[in-house]
Amino acid sequence: MYLEIVTPEAILFSSEVDSVAVPGVNGEFQMLNNHAPVVSVLNEGRVKVHVHTQDHLVFDDLHGSIERLPEDDKVLTLKIKSGTIEMKDNKAIILAD
């Protein structure tokens, strides 16, 4: 599936991913490839992105505070204050603060 994480300042992340876990209003939930369409409000917490490889990803000031988990090099995290997520046609877009 394809994931974009967008803030008012920039596109922080844009890539193919294996899955994404987000802090929903009723608790954390995860979306995998071919997930049913969904729109949800997000609470403060961490977005966890599972990637197949990090070879093509860019980590710099423009891409915000995306962090790599030291114990698992295929998991990236990003702290958000709030946001929304839309999943449709195997593309997820997170609008985050």
Coordinates of C-alpha atoms in Angstrom, one line a residue:
M1 CA 0.0 0.0 0.0
Y2 CA 1.0 3.6 -0.5
L3 CA 1.3 6.0 2.5
E4 CA 1.6 9.8 2.6
I5 CA 2.0 11.8 5.8
V6 CA 1.3 15.4 5.3
T7 CA 1.5 18.4 7.6
P8 CA 0.6 22.1 6.9
E9 CA 4.3 22.7 6.4
A10 CA 5.4 19.8 4.2
I11 CA 5.0 16.2 3.0
L12 CA 6.9 14.3 5.7
F13 CA 6.6 10.8 4.2
S14 CA 5.6 9.4 0.8
S15 CA 6.4 5.7 0.1
E16 CA 5.1 2.2 -0.3
V17 CA 4.7 0.5 3.1
D18 CA 3.8 -2.9 4.5
S19 CA 1.4 -1.4 7.2
V20 CA 0.7 1.6 9.3
A21 CA -0.6 1.8 12.9
V22 CA -2.2 5.0 14.1
P23 CA -3.6 6.4 17.4
G24 CA -7.3 6.4 16.7
V25 CA -9.9 8.0 19.1
N26 CA -10.9 4.5 20.3
G27 CA -7.3 3.2 20.5
E28 CA -4.5 2.2 18.2
F29 CA -5.5 0.4 15.0
Q30 CA -3.5 -0.9 12.1
M31 CA -4.1 -1.0 8.3
L32 CA -2.5 -3.5 5.9
N33 CA -2.5 -3.8 2.2
N34 CA -6.0 -4.0 0.6
H35 CA -7.7 -2.6 3.8
A36 CA -11.3 -1.6 3.5
P37 CA -11.9 2.1 2.9
V38 CA -11.9 4.1 6.2
V39 CA -11.8 7.7 7.4
S40 CA -10.9 8.3 11.0
V41 CA -9.9 11.1 13.4
L42 CA -6.5 10.6 15.1
N43 CA -5.5 11.5 18.7
E44 CA -2.1 12.5 20.0
G45 CA 0.3 9.6 19.9
R46 CA 2.7 7.8 17.6
V47 CA 2.2 6.7 14.0
K48 CA 4.1 3.5 13.4
V49 CA 5.1 2.7 9.8
H50 CA 6.3 -0.7 8.8
V51 CA 8.5 -0.6 5.7
H52 CA 10.1 -3.3 3.7
T53 CA 13.3 -1.4 3.3
Q54 CA 14.7 2.1 4.2
D55 CA 17.1 2.3 1.3
H56 CA 15.0 4.8 -0.7
L57 CA 13.9 7.0 2.3
V58 CA 15.3 10.4 3.1
F59 CA 15.8 11.5 6.8
D60 CA 16.5 15.2 7.1
D61 CA 15.1 18.3 8.6
L62 CA 12.5 18.7 5.9
H63 CA 10.9 15.3 6.8
G64 CA 10.3 16.3 10.4
S65 CA 10.9 14.0 13.3
I66 CA 10.4 10.6 11.7
E67 CA 12.5 8.3 13.8
R68 CA 13.8 4.8 13.2
L69 CA 13.3 2.2 16.0
P70 CA 16.7 0.9 17.1
E71 CA 15.3 -2.5 17.8
D72 CA 13.6 -2.9 14.4
D73 CA 15.1 -1.2 11.4
K74 CA 11.8 -1.7 9.4
V75 CA 9.7 0.4 11.8
L76 CA 9.5 4.2 11.6
T77 CA 7.6 6.4 14.1
L78 CA 6.3 9.9 14.0
K79 CA 4.7 11.7 17.0
I80 CA 1.6 13.6 16.1
K81 CA -0.7 15.9 18.2
S82 CA -3.8 15.1 16.2
G83 CA -5.0 14.4 12.6
T84 CA -7.1 12.4 10.3
I85 CA -6.5 9.4 8.1
E86 CA -8.2 8.3 4.9
M87 CA -7.6 4.9 3.4
K88 CA -9.0 4.2 -0.1
D89 CA -7.9 2.2 -3.1
N90 CA -4.7 1.0 -1.3
K91 CA -3.6 4.5 -0.6
A92 CA -3.5 6.0 3.0
I93 CA -3.2 9.7 3.6
I94 CA -2.5 11.1 7.1
L95 CA -3.1 14.8 7.6
A96 CA -1.2 15.4 10.9
D97 CA -0.4 18.3 13.3

